[in-house]
Amino acid sequence: SIKAFHKREEMQAMFQDSLEGMAKPYYWWFICNRWLGYRLDMMCFFLVFLLAGMGVALRDTVSASMYGLAMTYALSLSGMFQYMVRQSSLVETFMTSVERLLFYALSLPCEPGSDMPVTNPEWPATGSVQLNDISVKYRDDLP
């Protein structure tokens, strides 16, 4: 066991290295997701800014209710963009897993000997075991 052979620190370090190695792809996916979200927020900010400028410039030709509706939709656009990007990246991640599974299932060659029958014809057909005059001990000093 780990404790018996005094390998606790070594195993903890190995576990920590493995954990960090497994967390790196998720960390970079998260960073890229946040970067893209920031870019989308900036695009939406400029769109709202442009819409506000157009609302001021066209105040005589566009009704206030239409301008208010346009601003409401423009403000909600940021959240919808980020949700859409997150969902599409999750779908792509999951489809990569499906693609990998299909590759493993359909493209890799079988191991040698995989065409052998599962059971031997000489193998007993029933699962009965008969024991006569059997004596079992765990250790010699126990009953």
Tab-separated table of N, CA and C in Angstrom:
chain	number	residue	atom	x	y	z
A	1	SER	N	0.833	-1.175	0.000
A	1	SER	CA	0.000	0.000	0.000
A	1	SER	C	0.881	1.242	0.000
A	2	ILE	N	0.274	2.360	-0.311
A	2	ILE	CA	1.019	3.619	-0.411
A	2	ILE	C	1.573	4.021	0.943
A	3	LYS	N	0.774	3.859	1.975
A	3	LYS	CA	1.215	4.243	3.315
A	3	LYS	C	2.307	3.317	3.829
A	4	ALA	N	2.201	2.045	3.531
A	4	ALA	CA	3.177	1.083	4.023
A	4	ALA	C	4.548	1.304	3.405
A	5	PHE	N	4.597	1.720	2.151
A	5	PHE	CA	5.881	1.933	1.479
A	5	PHE	C	6.329	3.387	1.517
A	6	HIS	N	5.643	4.218	2.304
A	6	HIS	CA	6.002	5.625	2.491
A	6	HIS	C	6.087	6.359	1.149
A	7	LYS	N	5.073	6.200	0.328
A	7	LYS	CA	5.031	6.834	-0.997
A	7	LYS	C	3.936	7.891	-1.081
A	8	ARG	N	3.474	8.364	0.067
A	8	ARG	CA	2.346	9.290	0.084
A	8	ARG	C	2.664	10.592	-0.657
A	9	GLU	N	3.807	11.205	-0.358
A	9	GLU	CA	4.156	12.464	-0.995
A	9	GLU	C	4.369	12.278	-2.497
A	10	GLU	N	5.012	11.180	-2.861
A	10	GLU	CA	5.251	10.908	-4.279
A	10	GLU	C	3.936	10.710	-5.036
A	11	MET	N	3.018	9.983	-4.433
A	11	MET	CA	1.735	9.742	-5.086
A	11	MET	C	0.885	11.022	-5.140
A	12	GLN	N	0.974	11.846	-4.101
A	12	GLN	CA	0.257	13.116	-4.128
A	12	GLN	C	0.799	14.017	-5.230
A	13	ALA	N	2.118	14.049	-5.388
A	13	ALA	CA	2.712	14.858	-6.451
A	13	ALA	C	2.307	14.321	-7.821
A	14	MET	N	2.287	13.001	-7.974
A	14	MET	CA	1.878	12.405	-9.246
A	14	MET	C	0.401	12.704	-9.535
A	15	PHE	N	-0.435	12.630	-8.508
A	15	PHE	CA	-1.848	12.950	-8.665
A	15	PHE	C	-2.035	14.412	-9.036
A	16	GLN	N	-1.291	15.292	-8.386
A	16	GLN	CA	-1.392	16.727	-8.673
A	16	GLN	C	-0.976	17.019	-10.114
A	17	ASP	N	0.103	16.396	-10.578
A	17	ASP	CA	0.542	16.579	-11.966
A	17	ASP	C	-0.519	16.083	-12.947
A	18	SER	N	-1.103	14.931	-12.658
A	18	SER	CA	-2.147	14.396	-13.537
A	18	SER	C	-3.370	15.300	-13.542
A	19	LEU	N	-3.753	15.802	-12.388
A	19	LEU	CA	-4.908	16.682	-12.284
A	19	LEU	C	-4.683	17.981	-13.054
A	20	GLU	N	-3.487	18.553	-12.933
A	20	GLU	CA	-3.186	19.776	-13.662
A	20	GLU	C	-3.165	19.522	-15.162
A	21	GLY	N	-2.642	18.373	-15.564
A	21	GLY	CA	-2.624	18.040	-16.982
A	21	GLY	C	-4.020	17.877	-17.553
A	22	MET	N	-4.922	17.321	-16.763
A	22	MET	CA	-6.299	17.158	-17.223
A	22	MET	C	-7.065	18.475	-17.214
A	23	ALA	N	-6.687	19.410	-16.365
A	23	ALA	CA	-7.421	20.667	-16.249
A	23	ALA	C	-6.974	21.705	-17.282
A	24	LYS	N	-5.796	21.542	-17.875
A	24	LYS	CA	-5.300	22.544	-18.825
A	24	LYS	C	-6.212	22.745	-20.024
A	25	PRO	N	-6.708	21.704	-20.704
A	25	PRO	CA	-7.600	21.961	-21.847
A	25	PRO	C	-8.871	22.706	-21.451
A	26	TYR	N	-9.455	22.350	-20.315
A	26	TYR	CA	-10.664	23.048	-19.877
A	26	TYR	C	-10.357	24.505	-19.574
A	27	TYR	N	-9.211	24.755	-18.954
A	27	TYR	CA	-8.826	26.127	-18.628
A	27	TYR	C	-8.704	26.958	-19.895
A	28	TRP	N	-8.029	26.434	-20.917
A	28	TRP	CA	-7.853	27.196	-22.152
A	28	TRP	C	-9.169	27.339	-22.902
A	29	TRP	N	-10.041	26.327	-22.836
A	29	TRP	CA	-11.364	26.461	-23.438
A	29	TRP	C	-12.130	27.577	-22.739
A	30	PHE	N	-12.038	27.624	-21.417
A	30	PHE	CA	-12.717	28.658	-20.649
A	30	PHE	C	-12.171	30.043	-20.981
A	31	ILE	N	-10.847	30.176	-21.096
A	31	ILE	CA	-10.227	31.463	-21.430
A	31	ILE	C	-10.656	31.917	-22.823
A	32	CYS	N	-10.644	31.002	-23.786
A	32	CYS	CA	-11.078	31.355	-25.146
A	32	CYS	C	-12.549	31.750	-25.162
A	33	ASN	N	-13.345	31.054	-24.378
A	33	ASN	CA	-14.760	31.378	-24.287
A	33	ASN	C	-14.948	32.789	-23.729
A	34	ARG	N	-14.209	33.130	-22.699
A	34	ARG	CA	-14.317	34.465	-22.103
A	34	ARG	C	-13.813	35.539	-23.068
A	35	TRP	N	-12.722	35.250	-23.789
A	35	TRP	CA	-12.189	36.199	-24.756
A	35	TRP	C	-13.224	36.477	-25.844
A	36	LEU	N	-13.828	35.420	-26.348
A	36	LEU	CA	-14.834	35.585	-27.385
A	36	LEU	C	-16.059	36.319	-26.845
A	37	GLY	N	-16.433	36.030	-25.605
A	37	GLY	CA	-17.540	36.743	-24.984
A	37	GLY	C	-17.259	38.232	-24.861
A	38	TYR	N	-16.035	38.574	-24.506
A	38	TYR	CA	-15.654	39.984	-24.416
A	38	TYR	C	-15.742	40.649	-25.780
A	39	ARG	N	-15.256	39.967	-26.801
A	39	ARG	CA	-15.319	40.523	-28.159
A	39	ARG	C	-16.777	40.730	-28.595
A	40	LEU	N	-17.622	39.760	-28.287
A	40	LEU	CA	-19.037	39.908	-28.634
A	40	LEU	C	-19.684	41.055	-27.859
A	41	ASP	N	-19.309	41.221	-26.599
A	41	ASP	CA	-19.837	42.340	-25.810
A	41	ASP	C	-19.420	43.676	-26.421
A	42	MET	N	-18.170	43.759	-26.872
A	42	MET	CA	-17.711	45.001	-27.494
A	42	MET	C	-18.460	45.276	-28.807
A	43	MET	N	-18.703	44.229	-29.594
A	43	MET	CA	-19.474	44.411	-30.829
A	43	MET	C	-20.888	44.913	-30.510
A	44	CYS	N	-21.501	44.325	-29.492
A	44	CYS	CA	-22.855	44.747	-29.107
A	44	CYS	C	-22.845	46.165	-28.549
A	45	PHE	N	-21.789	46.505	-27.817
A	45	PHE	CA	-21.671	47.870	-27.300
A	45	PHE	C	-21.628	48.871	-28.447
A	46	PHE	N	-20.819	48.580	-29.472
A	46	PHE	CA	-20.740	49.496	-30.611
A	46	PHE	C	-22.057	49.542	-31.387
A	47	LEU	N	-22.754	48.432	-31.447
A	47	LEU	CA	-24.054	48.412	-32.107
A	47	LEU	C	-25.059	49.280	-31.339
A	48	VAL	N	-25.082	49.157	-30.016
A	48	VAL	CA	-25.993	49.976	-29.198
A	48	VAL	C	-25.601	51.448	-29.299
A	49	PHE	N	-24.301	51.721	-29.299
A	49	PHE	CA	-23.824	53.099	-29.434
A	49	PHE	C	-24.242	53.681	-30.786
A	50	LEU	N	-24.092	52.889	-31.851
A	50	LEU	CA	-24.505	53.328	-33.177
A	50	LEU	C	-26.018	53.536	-33.237
A	51	LEU	N	-26.757	52.627	-32.628
A	51	LEU	CA	-28.217	52.746	-32.608
A	51	LEU	C	-28.656	53.975	-31.815
A	52	ALA	N	-27.969	54.259	-30.721
A	52	ALA	CA	-28.301	55.456	-29.934
A	52	ALA	C	-28.008	56.711	-30.741
A	53	GLY	N	-26.897	56.724	-31.450
A	53	GLY	CA	-26.581	57.880	-32.301
A	53	GLY	C	-27.595	58.051	-33.412
A	54	MET	N	-28.013	56.939	-34.005
A	54	MET	CA	-29.022	57.019	-35.055
A	54	MET	C	-30.363	57.481	-34.483
A	55	GLY	N	-30.666	57.071	-33.267
A	55	GLY	CA	-31.909	57.507	-32.632
A	55	GLY	C	-31.935	59.003	-32.402
A	56	VAL	N	-30.778	59.554	-32.024
A	56	VAL	CA	-30.710	61.001	-31.815
A	56	VAL	C	-30.768	61.726	-33.162
A	57	ALA	N	-30.058	61.189	-34.156
A	57	ALA	CA	-30.024	61.849	-35.464
A	57	ALA	C	-31.370	61.765	-36.177
A	58	LEU	N	-32.081	60.676	-35.984
A	58	LEU	CA	-33.350	60.478	-36.685
A	58	LEU	C	-34.565	60.656	-35.771
A	59	ARG	N	-34.445	61.527	-34.788
A	59	ARG	CA	-35.524	61.675	-33.811
A	59	ARG	C	-36.806	62.220	-34.414
A	60	ASP	N	-36.696	62.907	-35.544
A	60	ASP	CA	-37.901	63.456	-36.159
A	60	ASP	C	-38.594	62.448	-37.068
A	61	THR	N	-37.873	61.424	-37.557
A	61	THR	CA	-38.472	60.483	-38.511
A	61	THR	C	-38.840	59.132	-37.891
A	62	VAL	N	-38.205	58.751	-36.788
A	62	VAL	CA	-38.478	57.454	-36.141
A	62	VAL	C	-39.251	57.711	-34.857
A	63	SER	N	-40.338	56.953	-34.659
A	63	SER	CA	-41.138	57.139	-33.444
A	63	SER	C	-40.369	56.621	-32.226
A	64	ALA	N	-40.701	57.147	-31.081
A	64	ALA	CA	-40.018	56.772	-29.840
A	64	ALA	C	-40.272	55.314	-29.478
A	65	SER	N	-41.459	54.806	-29.791
A	65	SER	CA	-41.753	53.410	-29.467
A	65	SER	C	-40.902	52.461	-30.322
A	66	MET	N	-40.715	52.769	-31.608
A	66	MET	CA	-39.867	51.922	-32.465
A	66	MET	C	-38.405	52.005	-32.027
A	67	TYR	N	-37.988	53.213	-31.637
A	67	TYR	CA	-36.615	53.376	-31.145
A	67	TYR	C	-36.413	52.603	-29.844
A	68	GLY	N	-37.382	52.651	-28.954
A	68	GLY	CA	-37.296	51.895	-27.701
A	68	GLY	C	-37.266	50.396	-27.945
A	69	LEU	N	-38.057	49.916	-28.886
A	69	LEU	CA	-38.049	48.494	-29.231
A	69	LEU	C	-36.698	48.080	-29.805
A	70	ALA	N	-36.150	48.906	-30.693
A	70	ALA	CA	-34.844	48.605	-31.276
A	70	ALA	C	-33.754	48.584	-30.212
A	71	MET	N	-33.788	49.500	-29.267
A	71	MET	CA	-32.783	49.525	-28.190
A	71	MET	C	-32.928	48.308	-27.280
A	72	THR	N	-34.146	47.911	-26.992
A	72	THR	CA	-34.372	46.739	-26.144
A	72	THR	C	-33.790	45.488	-26.786
A	73	TYR	N	-34.054	45.299	-28.063
A	73	TYR	CA	-33.517	44.128	-28.755
A	73	TYR	C	-31.997	44.198	-28.889
A	74	ALA	N	-31.472	45.391	-29.116
A	74	ALA	CA	-30.021	45.528	-29.237
A	74	ALA	C	-29.321	45.231	-27.914
A	75	LEU	N	-29.930	45.629	-26.814
A	75	LEU	CA	-29.328	45.356	-25.508
A	75	LEU	C	-29.382	43.874	-25.153
A	76	SER	N	-30.441	43.188	-25.569
A	76	SER	CA	-30.533	41.756	-25.268
A	76	SER	C	-29.700	40.911	-26.229
A	77	LEU	N	-29.180	41.536	-27.280
A	77	LEU	CA	-28.389	40.816	-28.272
A	77	LEU	C	-27.102	40.251	-27.679
A	78	SER	N	-26.493	40.957	-26.750
A	78	SER	CA	-25.228	40.512	-26.156
A	78	SER	C	-25.389	39.174	-25.447
A	79	GLY	N	-26.402	39.052	-24.618
A	79	GLY	CA	-26.632	37.795	-23.913
A	79	GLY	C	-26.949	36.655	-24.853
A	80	MET	N	-27.721	36.942	-25.897
A	80	MET	CA	-28.052	35.889	-26.866
A	80	MET	C	-26.827	35.440	-27.650
A	81	PHE	N	-25.958	36.398	-28.017
A	81	PHE	CA	-24.731	36.034	-28.728
A	81	PHE	C	-23.852	35.126	-27.876
A	82	GLN	N	-23.661	35.507	-26.614
A	82	GLN	CA	-22.797	34.700	-25.755
A	82	GLN	C	-23.383	33.314	-25.525
A	83	TYR	N	-24.681	33.239	-25.317
A	83	TYR	CA	-25.321	31.938	-25.130
A	83	TYR	C	-25.166	31.074	-26.384
A	84	MET	N	-25.359	31.687	-27.542
A	84	MET	CA	-25.234	30.957	-28.796
A	84	MET	C	-23.813	30.441	-28.996
A	85	VAL	N	-22.818	31.255	-28.695
A	85	VAL	CA	-21.422	30.834	-28.869
A	85	VAL	C	-21.077	29.726	-27.889
A	86	ARG	N	-21.511	29.832	-26.655
A	86	ARG	CA	-21.231	28.778	-25.677
A	86	ARG	C	-21.886	27.458	-26.073
A	87	GLN	N	-23.123	27.520	-26.517
A	87	GLN	CA	-23.813	26.295	-26.912
A	87	GLN	C	-23.175	25.674	-28.150
A	88	SER	N	-22.786	26.490	-29.112
A	88	SER	CA	-22.163	25.929	-30.312
A	88	SER	C	-20.797	25.330	-29.994
A	89	SER	N	-20.050	25.927	-29.075
A	89	SER	CA	-18.754	25.331	-28.711
A	89	SER	C	-18.953	24.034	-27.929
A	90	LEU	N	-19.985	23.963	-27.089
A	90	LEU	CA	-20.271	22.708	-26.396
A	90	LEU	C	-20.698	21.617	-27.371
A	91	VAL	N	-21.500	21.976	-28.361
A	91	VAL	CA	-21.910	20.991	-29.361
A	91	VAL	C	-20.696	20.487	-30.123
A	92	GLU	N	-19.793	21.393	-30.483
A	92	GLU	CA	-18.586	20.965	-31.203
A	92	GLU	C	-17.715	20.068	-30.325
A	93	THR	N	-17.603	20.386	-29.053
A	93	THR	CA	-16.835	19.544	-28.141
A	93	THR	C	-17.446	18.155	-28.036
A	94	PHE	N	-18.755	18.096	-27.868
A	94	PHE	CA	-19.402	16.788	-27.747
A	94	PHE	C	-19.338	16.013	-29.052
A	95	MET	N	-19.439	16.693	-30.188
A	95	MET	CA	-19.360	15.995	-31.468
A	95	MET	C	-17.949	15.477	-31.730
A	96	THR	N	-16.948	16.155	-31.186
A	96	THR	CA	-15.588	15.632	-31.284
A	96	THR	C	-15.482	14.325	-30.523
A	97	SER	N	-16.125	14.236	-29.381
A	97	SER	CA	-16.128	12.984	-28.618
A	97	SER	C	-16.828	11.879	-29.394
A	98	VAL	N	-17.944	12.212	-30.025
A	98	VAL	CA	-18.666	11.217	-30.822
A	98	VAL	C	-17.817	10.778	-32.006
A	99	GLU	N	-17.150	11.723	-32.647
A	99	GLU	CA	-16.281	11.399	-33.780
A	99	GLU	C	-15.152	10.464	-33.346
A	100	ARG	N	-14.580	10.730	-32.187
A	100	ARG	CA	-13.505	9.880	-31.673
A	100	ARG	C	-14.016	8.474	-31.377
A	101	LEU	N	-15.197	8.380	-30.775
A	101	LEU	CA	-15.777	7.065	-30.493
A	101	LEU	C	-16.062	6.287	-31.777
A	102	LEU	N	-16.595	6.977	-32.779
A	102	LEU	CA	-16.843	6.308	-34.054
A	102	LEU	C	-15.552	5.841	-34.703
A	103	PHE	N	-14.505	6.623	-34.588
A	103	PHE	CA	-13.216	6.209	-35.134
A	103	PHE	C	-12.717	4.956	-34.438
A	104	TYR	N	-12.788	4.942	-33.109
A	104	TYR	CA	-12.331	3.772	-32.361
A	104	TYR	C	-13.175	2.544	-32.670
A	105	ALA	N	-14.468	2.740	-32.849
A	105	ALA	CA	-15.359	1.602	-33.061
A	105	ALA	C	-15.284	1.049	-34.472
A	106	LEU	N	-15.095	1.918	-35.470
A	106	LEU	CA	-15.215	1.472	-36.852
A	106	LEU	C	-13.899	1.404	-37.626
A	107	SER	N	-12.904	2.171	-37.247
A	107	SER	CA	-11.704	2.271	-38.071
A	107	SER	C	-10.513	1.469	-37.572
A	108	LEU	N	-10.432	1.237	-36.298
A	108	LEU	CA	-9.267	0.527	-35.777
A	108	LEU	C	-9.366	-0.957	-36.083
A	109	PRO	N	-8.254	-1.584	-36.449
A	109	PRO	CA	-8.304	-3.032	-36.718
A	109	PRO	C	-8.482	-3.819	-35.423
A	110	CYS	N	-9.093	-4.987	-35.557
A	110	CYS	CA	-9.320	-5.846	-34.394
A	110	CYS	C	-8.010	-6.508	-33.979
A	111	GLU	N	-7.935	-6.907	-32.736
A	111	GLU	CA	-6.769	-7.604	-32.235
A	111	GLU	C	-6.719	-9.002	-32.834
A	112	PRO	N	-5.499	-9.557	-32.937
A	112	PRO	CA	-5.423	-10.932	-33.438
A	112	PRO	C	-6.127	-11.891	-32.487
A	113	GLY	N	-6.812	-12.836	-33.058
A	113	GLY	CA	-7.520	-13.820	-32.252
A	113	GLY	C	-8.929	-13.403	-31.897
A	114	SER	N	-9.393	-12.279	-32.420
A	114	SER	CA	-10.739	-11.845	-32.069
A	114	SER	C	-11.805	-12.608	-32.839
A	115	ASP	N	-11.399	-13.407	-33.833
A	115	ASP	CA	-12.370	-14.193	-34.583
A	115	ASP	C	-12.591	-15.568	-33.966
A	116	MET	N	-11.967	-15.831	-32.811
A	116	MET	CA	-12.133	-17.111	-32.131
A	116	MET	C	-13.521	-17.184	-31.502
A	117	PRO	N	-14.085	-18.374	-31.382
A	117	PRO	CA	-15.393	-18.482	-30.725
A	117	PRO	C	-15.276	-18.096	-29.251
A	118	VAL	N	-16.360	-17.596	-28.727
A	118	VAL	CA	-16.365	-17.102	-27.352
A	118	VAL	C	-16.243	-18.257	-26.357
A	119	THR	N	-16.932	-19.351	-26.604
A	119	THR	CA	-16.881	-20.481	-25.672
A	119	THR	C	-16.326	-21.711	-26.374
A	120	ASN	N	-15.688	-22.533	-25.607
A	120	ASN	CA	-15.154	-23.804	-26.095
A	120	ASN	C	-16.299	-24.815	-26.127
A	121	PRO	N	-16.432	-25.609	-27.201
A	121	PRO	CA	-17.526	-26.590	-27.236
A	121	PRO	C	-17.426	-27.632	-26.134
A	122	GLU	N	-16.222	-27.856	-25.593
A	122	GLU	CA	-16.059	-28.836	-24.519
A	122	GLU	C	-16.412	-28.257	-23.143
A	123	TRP	N	-16.670	-26.997	-23.079
A	123	TRP	CA	-16.993	-26.343	-21.814
A	123	TRP	C	-18.342	-26.855	-21.322
A	124	PRO	N	-18.463	-27.092	-20.024
A	124	PRO	CA	-19.732	-27.625	-19.503
A	124	PRO	C	-20.897	-26.675	-19.790
A	125	ALA	N	-22.015	-27.276	-20.108
A	125	ALA	CA	-23.202	-26.483	-20.427
A	125	ALA	C	-23.946	-26.032	-19.178
A	126	THR	N	-23.778	-26.702	-18.059
A	126	THR	CA	-24.447	-26.320	-16.818
A	126	THR	C	-23.420	-25.773	-15.837
A	127	GLY	N	-23.887	-25.015	-14.890
A	127	GLY	CA	-22.992	-24.402	-13.921
A	127	GLY	C	-23.015	-25.088	-12.573
A	128	SER	N	-23.147	-26.364	-12.543
A	128	SER	CA	-23.217	-27.059	-11.260
A	128	SER	C	-21.829	-27.540	-10.851
A	129	VAL	N	-21.564	-27.442	-9.554
A	129	VAL	CA	-20.298	-27.897	-8.973
A	129	VAL	C	-20.647	-28.828	-7.829
A	130	GLN	N	-19.966	-29.958	-7.761
A	130	GLN	CA	-20.238	-30.925	-6.703
A	130	GLN	C	-18.969	-31.085	-5.877
A	131	LEU	N	-19.098	-30.869	-4.557
A	131	LEU	CA	-17.973	-30.988	-3.636
A	131	LEU	C	-18.278	-32.112	-2.642
A	132	ASN	N	-17.321	-33.027	-2.477
A	132	ASN	CA	-17.472	-34.138	-1.535
A	132	ASN	C	-16.318	-34.120	-0.550
A	133	ASP	N	-16.635	-34.214	0.750
A	133	ASP	CA	-15.647	-34.280	1.831
A	133	ASP	C	-14.563	-33.216	1.691
A	134	ILE	N	-14.967	-31.981	1.744
A	134	ILE	CA	-14.013	-30.876	1.606
A	134	ILE	C	-13.801	-30.228	2.964
A	135	SER	N	-12.562	-29.837	3.245
A	135	SER	CA	-12.215	-29.153	4.482
A	135	SER	C	-11.331	-27.968	4.107
A	136	VAL	N	-11.702	-26.774	4.594
A	136	VAL	CA	-10.987	-25.560	4.207
A	136	VAL	C	-10.604	-24.802	5.467
A	137	LYS	N	-9.347	-24.286	5.520
A	137	LYS	CA	-8.870	-23.435	6.618
A	137	LYS	C	-8.260	-22.188	6.027
A	138	TYR	N	-8.429	-21.113	6.758
A	138	TYR	CA	-7.817	-19.879	6.330
A	138	TYR	C	-6.329	-19.874	6.733
A	139	ARG	N	-6.070	-20.293	8.007
A	139	ARG	CA	-4.711	-20.439	8.511
A	139	ARG	C	-4.667	-21.698	9.359
A	140	ASP	N	-3.478	-22.191	9.583
A	140	ASP	CA	-3.331	-23.414	10.375
A	140	ASP	C	-3.720	-23.225	11.829
A	141	ASP	N	-3.544	-22.036	12.408
A	141	ASP	CA	-3.846	-21.844	13.819
A	141	ASP	C	-5.311	-21.472	14.073
A	142	LEU	N	-6.156	-21.451	13.070
A	142	LEU	CA	-7.573	-21.170	13.233
A	142	LEU	C	-8.384	-22.454	13.110
A	143	PRO	N	-9.602	-22.478	13.695
A	143	PRO	CA	-10.433	-23.709	13.596
A	143	PRO	C	-10.955	-23.899	12.175
